[in-house]
XYZ file of C-alpha atoms in Angstrom:
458
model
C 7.692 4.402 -29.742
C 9.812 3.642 -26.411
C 8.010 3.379 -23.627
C 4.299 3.518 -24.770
C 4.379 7.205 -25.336
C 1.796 8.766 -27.924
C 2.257 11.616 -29.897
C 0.643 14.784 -29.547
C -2.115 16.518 -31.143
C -1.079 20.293 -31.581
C -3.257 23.034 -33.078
C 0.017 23.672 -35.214
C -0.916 20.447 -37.103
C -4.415 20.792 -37.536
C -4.877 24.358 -38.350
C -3.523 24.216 -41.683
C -5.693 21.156 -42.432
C -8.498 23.264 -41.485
C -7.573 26.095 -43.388
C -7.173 24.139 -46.326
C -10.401 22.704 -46.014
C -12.182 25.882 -45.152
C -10.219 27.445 -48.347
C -11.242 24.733 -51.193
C -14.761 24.357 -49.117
C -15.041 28.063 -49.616
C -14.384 28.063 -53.403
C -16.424 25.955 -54.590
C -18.950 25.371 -52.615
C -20.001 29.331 -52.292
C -21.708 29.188 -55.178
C -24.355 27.146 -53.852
C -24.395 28.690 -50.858
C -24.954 32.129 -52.804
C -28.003 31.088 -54.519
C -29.670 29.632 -51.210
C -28.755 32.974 -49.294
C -30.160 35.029 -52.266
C -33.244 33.042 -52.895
C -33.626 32.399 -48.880
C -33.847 36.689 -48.418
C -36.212 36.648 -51.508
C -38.448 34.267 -49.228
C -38.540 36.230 -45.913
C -40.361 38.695 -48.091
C -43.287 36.438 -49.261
C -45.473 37.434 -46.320
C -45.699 40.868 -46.932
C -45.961 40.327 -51.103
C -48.918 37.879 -50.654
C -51.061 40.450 -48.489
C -50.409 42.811 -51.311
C -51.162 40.658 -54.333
C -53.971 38.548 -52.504
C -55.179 41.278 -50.272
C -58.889 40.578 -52.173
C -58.908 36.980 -51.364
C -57.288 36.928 -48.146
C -59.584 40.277 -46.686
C -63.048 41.236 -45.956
C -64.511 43.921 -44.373
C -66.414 42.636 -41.348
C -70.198 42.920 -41.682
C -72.937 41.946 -39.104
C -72.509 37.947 -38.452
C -70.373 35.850 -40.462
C -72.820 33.066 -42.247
C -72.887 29.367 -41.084
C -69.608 27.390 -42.232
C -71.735 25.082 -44.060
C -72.947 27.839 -46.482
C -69.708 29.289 -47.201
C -68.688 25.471 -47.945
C -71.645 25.136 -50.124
C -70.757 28.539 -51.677
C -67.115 27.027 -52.883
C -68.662 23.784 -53.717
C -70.372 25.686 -56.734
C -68.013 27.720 -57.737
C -65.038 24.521 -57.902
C -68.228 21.773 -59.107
C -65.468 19.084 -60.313
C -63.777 19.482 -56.880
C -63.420 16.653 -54.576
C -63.369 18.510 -51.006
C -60.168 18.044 -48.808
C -59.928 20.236 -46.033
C -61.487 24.150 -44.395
C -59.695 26.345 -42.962
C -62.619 28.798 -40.801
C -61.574 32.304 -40.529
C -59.366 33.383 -37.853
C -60.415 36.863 -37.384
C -62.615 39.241 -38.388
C -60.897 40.031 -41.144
C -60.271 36.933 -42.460
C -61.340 34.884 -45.337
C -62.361 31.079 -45.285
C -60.662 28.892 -47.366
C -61.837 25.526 -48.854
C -59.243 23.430 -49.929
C -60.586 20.743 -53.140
C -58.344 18.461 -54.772
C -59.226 18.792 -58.816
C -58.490 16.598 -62.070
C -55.323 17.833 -63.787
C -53.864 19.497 -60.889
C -49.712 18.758 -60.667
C -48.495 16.547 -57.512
C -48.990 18.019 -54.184
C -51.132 21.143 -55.475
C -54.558 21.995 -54.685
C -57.401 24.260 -55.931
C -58.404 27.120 -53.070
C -61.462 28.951 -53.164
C -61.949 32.189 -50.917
C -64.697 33.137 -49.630
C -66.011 35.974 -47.706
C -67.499 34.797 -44.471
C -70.469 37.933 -43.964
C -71.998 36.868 -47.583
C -70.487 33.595 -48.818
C -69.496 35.455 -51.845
C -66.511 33.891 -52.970
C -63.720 36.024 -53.104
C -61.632 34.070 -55.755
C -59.332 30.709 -56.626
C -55.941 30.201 -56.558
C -53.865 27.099 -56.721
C -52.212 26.556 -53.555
C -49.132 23.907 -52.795
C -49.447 21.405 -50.201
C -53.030 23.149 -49.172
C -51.190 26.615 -48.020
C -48.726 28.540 -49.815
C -50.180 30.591 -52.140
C -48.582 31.005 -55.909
C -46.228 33.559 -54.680
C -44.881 31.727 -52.269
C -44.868 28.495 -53.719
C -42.808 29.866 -56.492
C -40.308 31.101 -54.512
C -40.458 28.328 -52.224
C -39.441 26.409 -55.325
C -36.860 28.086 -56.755
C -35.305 28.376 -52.944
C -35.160 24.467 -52.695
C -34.444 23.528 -56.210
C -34.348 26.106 -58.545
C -37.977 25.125 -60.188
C -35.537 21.842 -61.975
C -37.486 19.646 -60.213
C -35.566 16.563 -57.962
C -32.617 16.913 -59.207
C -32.291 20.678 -58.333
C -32.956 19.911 -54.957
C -29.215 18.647 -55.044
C -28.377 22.350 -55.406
C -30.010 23.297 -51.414
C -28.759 19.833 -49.879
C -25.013 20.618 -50.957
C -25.598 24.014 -49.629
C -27.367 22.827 -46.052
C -24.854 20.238 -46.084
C -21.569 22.381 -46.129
C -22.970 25.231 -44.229
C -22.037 23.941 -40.893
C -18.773 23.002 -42.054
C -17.777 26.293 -43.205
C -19.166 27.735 -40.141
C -17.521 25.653 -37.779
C -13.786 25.558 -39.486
C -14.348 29.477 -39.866
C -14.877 30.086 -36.057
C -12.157 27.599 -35.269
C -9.429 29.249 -37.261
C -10.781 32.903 -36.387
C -10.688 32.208 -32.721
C -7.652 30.673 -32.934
C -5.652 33.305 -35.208
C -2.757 34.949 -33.162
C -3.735 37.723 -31.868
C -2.333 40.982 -29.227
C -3.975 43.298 -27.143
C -7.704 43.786 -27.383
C -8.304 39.989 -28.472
C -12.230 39.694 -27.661
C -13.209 43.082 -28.988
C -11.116 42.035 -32.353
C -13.178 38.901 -32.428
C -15.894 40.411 -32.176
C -15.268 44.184 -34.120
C -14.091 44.267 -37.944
C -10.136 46.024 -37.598
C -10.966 49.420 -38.337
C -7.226 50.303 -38.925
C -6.481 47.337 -41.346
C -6.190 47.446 -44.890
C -6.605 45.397 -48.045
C -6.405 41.511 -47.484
C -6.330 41.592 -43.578
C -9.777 44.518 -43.584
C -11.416 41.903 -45.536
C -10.409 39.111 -43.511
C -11.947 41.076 -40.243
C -14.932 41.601 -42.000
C -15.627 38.264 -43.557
C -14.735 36.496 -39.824
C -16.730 38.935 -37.269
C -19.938 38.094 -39.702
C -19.583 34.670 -38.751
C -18.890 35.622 -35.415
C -22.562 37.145 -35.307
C -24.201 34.881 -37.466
C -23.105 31.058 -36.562
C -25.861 29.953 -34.383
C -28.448 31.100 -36.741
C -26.351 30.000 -39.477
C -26.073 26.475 -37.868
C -29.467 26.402 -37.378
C -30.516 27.199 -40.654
C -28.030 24.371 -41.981
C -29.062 21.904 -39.429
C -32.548 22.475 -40.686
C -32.085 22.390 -44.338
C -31.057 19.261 -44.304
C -34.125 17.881 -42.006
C -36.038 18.658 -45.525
C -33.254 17.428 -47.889
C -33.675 14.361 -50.047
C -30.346 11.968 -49.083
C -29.514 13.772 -45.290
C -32.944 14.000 -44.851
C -34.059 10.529 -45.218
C -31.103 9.576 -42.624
C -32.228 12.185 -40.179
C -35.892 10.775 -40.141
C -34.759 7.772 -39.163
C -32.453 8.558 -36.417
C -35.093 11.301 -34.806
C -37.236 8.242 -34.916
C -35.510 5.902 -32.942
C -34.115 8.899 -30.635
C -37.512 10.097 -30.104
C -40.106 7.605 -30.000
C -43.370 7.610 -31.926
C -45.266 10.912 -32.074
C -48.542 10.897 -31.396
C -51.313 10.566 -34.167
C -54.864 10.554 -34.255
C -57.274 7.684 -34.921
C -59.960 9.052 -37.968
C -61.649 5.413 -38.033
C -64.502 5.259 -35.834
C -64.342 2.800 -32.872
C -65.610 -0.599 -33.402
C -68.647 -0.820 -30.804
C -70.137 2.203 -33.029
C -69.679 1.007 -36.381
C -71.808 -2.137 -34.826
C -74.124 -0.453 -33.447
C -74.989 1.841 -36.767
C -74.607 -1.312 -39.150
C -77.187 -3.274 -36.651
C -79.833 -0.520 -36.964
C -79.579 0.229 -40.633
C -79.572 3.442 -40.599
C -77.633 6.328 -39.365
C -74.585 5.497 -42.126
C -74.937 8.928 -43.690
C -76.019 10.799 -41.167
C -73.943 14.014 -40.262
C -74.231 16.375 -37.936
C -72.376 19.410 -40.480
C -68.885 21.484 -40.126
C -70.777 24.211 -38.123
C -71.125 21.408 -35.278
C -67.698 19.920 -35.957
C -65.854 22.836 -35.561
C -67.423 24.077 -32.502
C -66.853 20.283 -30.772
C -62.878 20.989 -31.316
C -63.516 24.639 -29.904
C -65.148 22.886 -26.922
C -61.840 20.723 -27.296
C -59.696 23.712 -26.283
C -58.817 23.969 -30.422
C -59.127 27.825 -30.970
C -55.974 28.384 -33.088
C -55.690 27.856 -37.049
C -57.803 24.927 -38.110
C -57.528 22.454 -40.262
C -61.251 20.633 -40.736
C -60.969 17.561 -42.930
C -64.347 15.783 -43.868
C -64.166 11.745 -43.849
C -62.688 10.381 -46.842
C -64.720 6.947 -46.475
C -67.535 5.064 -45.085
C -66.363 4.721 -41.285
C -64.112 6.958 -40.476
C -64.470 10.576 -38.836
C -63.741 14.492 -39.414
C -59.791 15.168 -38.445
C -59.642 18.647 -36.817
C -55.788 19.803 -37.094
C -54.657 23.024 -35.195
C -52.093 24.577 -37.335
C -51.080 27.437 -35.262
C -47.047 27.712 -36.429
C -46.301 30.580 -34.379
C -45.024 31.121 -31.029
C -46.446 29.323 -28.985
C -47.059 26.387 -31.511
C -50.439 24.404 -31.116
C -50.910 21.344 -32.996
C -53.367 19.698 -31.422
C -55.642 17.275 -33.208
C -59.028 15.769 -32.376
C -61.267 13.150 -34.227
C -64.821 13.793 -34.626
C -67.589 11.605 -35.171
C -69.799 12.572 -38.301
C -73.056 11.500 -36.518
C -72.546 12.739 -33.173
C -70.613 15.507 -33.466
C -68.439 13.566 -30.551
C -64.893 13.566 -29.994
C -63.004 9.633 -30.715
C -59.815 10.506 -30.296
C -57.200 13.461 -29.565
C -53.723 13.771 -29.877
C -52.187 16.720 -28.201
C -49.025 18.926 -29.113
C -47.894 19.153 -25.337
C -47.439 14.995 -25.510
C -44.956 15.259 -28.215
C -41.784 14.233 -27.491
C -39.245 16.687 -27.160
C -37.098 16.185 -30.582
C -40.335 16.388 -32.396
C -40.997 19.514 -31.060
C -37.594 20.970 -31.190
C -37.992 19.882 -34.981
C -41.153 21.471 -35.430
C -39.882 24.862 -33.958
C -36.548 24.740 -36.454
C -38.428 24.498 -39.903
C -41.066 26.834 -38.570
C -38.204 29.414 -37.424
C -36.261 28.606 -40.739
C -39.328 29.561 -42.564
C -39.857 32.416 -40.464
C -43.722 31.384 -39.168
C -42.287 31.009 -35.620
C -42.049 34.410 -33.873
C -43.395 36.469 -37.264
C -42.020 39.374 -38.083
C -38.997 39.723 -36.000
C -38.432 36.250 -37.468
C -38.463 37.440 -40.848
C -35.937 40.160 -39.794
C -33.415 37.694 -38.378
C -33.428 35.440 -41.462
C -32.831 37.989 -43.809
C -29.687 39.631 -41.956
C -28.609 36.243 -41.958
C -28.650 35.814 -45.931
C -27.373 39.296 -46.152
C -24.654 38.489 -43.723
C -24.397 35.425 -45.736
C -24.098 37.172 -49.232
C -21.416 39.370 -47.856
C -19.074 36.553 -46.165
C -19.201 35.262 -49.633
C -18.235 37.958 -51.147
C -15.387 38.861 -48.946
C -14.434 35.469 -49.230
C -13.397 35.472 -52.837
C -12.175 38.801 -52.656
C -9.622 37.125 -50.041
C -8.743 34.750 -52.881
C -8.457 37.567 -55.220
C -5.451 39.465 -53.088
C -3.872 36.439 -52.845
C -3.176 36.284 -56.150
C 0.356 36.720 -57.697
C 1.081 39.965 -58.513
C 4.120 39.473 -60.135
C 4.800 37.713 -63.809
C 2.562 37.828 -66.638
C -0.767 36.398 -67.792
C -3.700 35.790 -65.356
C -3.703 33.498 -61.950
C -5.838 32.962 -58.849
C -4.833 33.263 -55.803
C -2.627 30.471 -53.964
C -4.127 27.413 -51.931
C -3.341 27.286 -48.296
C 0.088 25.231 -48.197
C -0.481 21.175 -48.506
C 0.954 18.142 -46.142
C -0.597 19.240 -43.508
C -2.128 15.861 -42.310
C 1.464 14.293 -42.151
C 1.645 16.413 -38.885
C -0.884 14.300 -37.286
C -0.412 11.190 -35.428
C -2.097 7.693 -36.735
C -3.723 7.414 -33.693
C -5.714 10.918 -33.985
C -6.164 10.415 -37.585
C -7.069 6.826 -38.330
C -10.533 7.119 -36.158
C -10.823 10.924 -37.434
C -10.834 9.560 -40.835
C -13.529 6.918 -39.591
C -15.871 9.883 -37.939
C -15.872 11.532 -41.576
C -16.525 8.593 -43.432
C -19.800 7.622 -41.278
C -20.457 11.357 -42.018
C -20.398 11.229 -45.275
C -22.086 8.305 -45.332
C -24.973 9.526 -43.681
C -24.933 13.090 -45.379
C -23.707 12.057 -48.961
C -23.437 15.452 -50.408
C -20.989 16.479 -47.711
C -18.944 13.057 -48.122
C -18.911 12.879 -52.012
C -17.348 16.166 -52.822
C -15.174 16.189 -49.927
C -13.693 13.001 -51.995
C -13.796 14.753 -55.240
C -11.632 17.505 -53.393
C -9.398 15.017 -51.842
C -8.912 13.855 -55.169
C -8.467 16.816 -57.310
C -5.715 17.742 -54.517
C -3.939 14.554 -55.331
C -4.482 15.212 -58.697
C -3.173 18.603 -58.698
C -0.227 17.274 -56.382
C 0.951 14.292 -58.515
C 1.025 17.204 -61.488
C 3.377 19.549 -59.554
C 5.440 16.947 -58.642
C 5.982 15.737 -61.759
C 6.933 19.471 -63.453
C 8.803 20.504 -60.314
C 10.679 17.555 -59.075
C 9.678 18.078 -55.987
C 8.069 15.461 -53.212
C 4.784 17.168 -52.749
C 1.946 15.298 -50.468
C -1.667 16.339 -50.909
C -3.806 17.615 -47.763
């Protein structure tokens, strides 16, 4: 190059990359993204299907004064006796059950045997094993099939290709659509299917104005997929833990002066002052959302009351209590968070659609319908671009290869680089971008070899 200059980056040169990308992106990685959009409206339902099916457990009719929380404890105590007791949730309202939470012998990973009972009698209501302390069996089935299609850790490979390639196609998808050459009326066409189109270019207008609509929830919902994924996840945690500092936590082992002080006496190890008292010192605490009571799990430490209030506005506060006293040790509060915690928090509640309830619910599932149908539309695209000429069956063409030879080194040497550390830290974006690259080369260095023809891959 005379004189220093550097070659220019032109849209003319990247679009068809893009395109390309976007195209083989499209075919084979829709199919994942089907299943998560289909199993993903299938969940925004579960709210509504558990108040049905549960609607014994999970109602009473309010009667007089609800019983001590102690008795109702005592009440599921009997009715689970091999139990080991891990957490009570008091009821919210009126007409509300309590839950007690016990872990049990036999019980799979991560679930939990819940009893129900009915606060006005202690009667309980009924039992139903619960996942991770909350979702009912409803919901924890479809909860599983959404993140790995009930095959266990290696189906969760199925929802972390999905998360991971969502933002792609949604980002090369508004690229070329804002791009595409366009006449009079270009914003309303960007944002309003062409009604007089027909055939390949209808589709097109359909398929791209969804996206339009959809991207920021469909970013978010990618962006926080992959917070729960196994590889992207892991790589996440650690960077929102260096970007955000340590959240707070609560201390459940009582402070040192007062495990002196009990030891010197002799006595006082196994006294307790009861949930009933427990509860109301985190009420006293300014905790008056969903609760969480956990009883201590040794000699030493305290009761951890959680506040697990997941919709808007979120309250997690958390306070120890001392089992003798009924005294608060130590308190960690939501509003001391830092920021990327929170914003995390708010994501995965809003992806499950806990955050702003119903209308929540609504929102996700236009966005898997909206989903389903840019899908669909997509491979009918591939369809019409089939040959229609000559005989026996074929699939419609691939965007045109050789694109990248339009690009200078300079732009594409570091691009390269920003992809690779990409990849690297989202593997299941990175590793079947490579197995496209190479199929392409594959499918080039065949051509070239039937055709004659010098033919580079994309």
């Amino acid at each position: 190059m005379s004189g220093g200059h550097r070659p220019r980056v032109s849209w003319s040169g990247l679009r068809p990359l893009l395109l390309r990308l976007h195209f083989y992106a499209g075919i084979v990685i829709s199919p994942f993204l089907l299943v998560a959009a289909v199993t993903g409206l299938l969940y925004t339902a579960t709210p509504q299907i558990e108040a049905v099916v549960y609607r014994h457990e999970l109602r009473v009719t309010p009667h007089g004064e609800p019983d001590p929380l102690s008795v109702q404890v005592a009440a599921a105590r009997k009715a689970v006796p091999e139990g080991t007791l891990l957490s009570v949730t008091p009821a919210l309202g009126r007409t509300d059950s309590t839950r007690v939470v016990f872990d049990e012998p036999g019980l799979p990973d991560n679930f939990t045997q819940t009893a129900f009972v009915n606060p006005y009698t202690s009667e309980v209501l009924g039992q139903e094993r619960t996942f991770a302390r909350w979702w009912l069996p409803v919901r924890s089935w479809v909860d599983g099939l959404h993140r790995h299609l009930h095959l266990g850790e290696f189906g969760r490979n199925y929802s972390e290709i999905a998360a991971s390639w969502l933002w792609v196609e949604v980002l090369a998808g508004l690229a070329l659509w804002l791009t595409a050459p366009r006449s009079r009326q270009r914003l309303r066409r960007v944002f309003v299917p062409r009604s007089g189109a027909k055939g390949r270019r209808r589709t097109m207008s359909w398929h791209a104005t969804a996206g339009m609509w959809t991207s920021v929830g469909l970013l978010g919902l990618s962006a926080t997929g992959m917070t729960w994924s196994v590889h992207a996840g892991a790589s996440i945690g650690t960077i929102q833990s260096a970007l955000a500092g340590p959240t707070p936590a609560v201390s459940t082992t009582l402070p040192e002066h007062t495990t002196e002080a009990r030891s010197g006496t002799g006595a006082g190890q196994t006294k307790d002052v009861g949930i009933d008292a427990v509860v109301a010192s985190a009420h006293a605490a300014g905790l008056n959302g969903v609760l969480d009571v956990k009883p201590p799990n040794k000699a030493g430490t305290t009761y951890l009351v959680e506040e697990n209030t997941r919709s808007w506005p979120e309250r997690h506060d958390s306070v120890a209590v001392d089992p003798a006293t009924g005294k608060i040790t130590d308190r960690a509060n939501w509003a001391d968070y830092p920021l990327l915690a929170k914003m995390t928090s708010w994501g995965i509640d809003a992806h499950m659609g806990l955050l702003f309830g119903l209308a929540n619910q609504i929102v996700l599932a236009l966005l898997a319908i909206a989903l389903i149908g840019m899908i669909l539309w997509g491979y009918r695209m591939w369809w019409l671009r089939r040959p229609t000429r000559g005989e026996g069956f074929a699939l419609g063409r691939a965007p045109v290869r050789g694109a990248w030879r339009r690009l200078p080194g300079w732009f594409l040497a570091p691009a390269v680089l920003l992809i690779a550390v990409i990849g690297y830290y989202i593997p299941l974006f990175g590793l079947p971008l490579l197995g496209f690259l190479v199929i392409d080369l594959i499918v080039g260095a065949r051509r070239r070899s039937r055709t004659g023809h010098t033919e580079v891959a994309a």
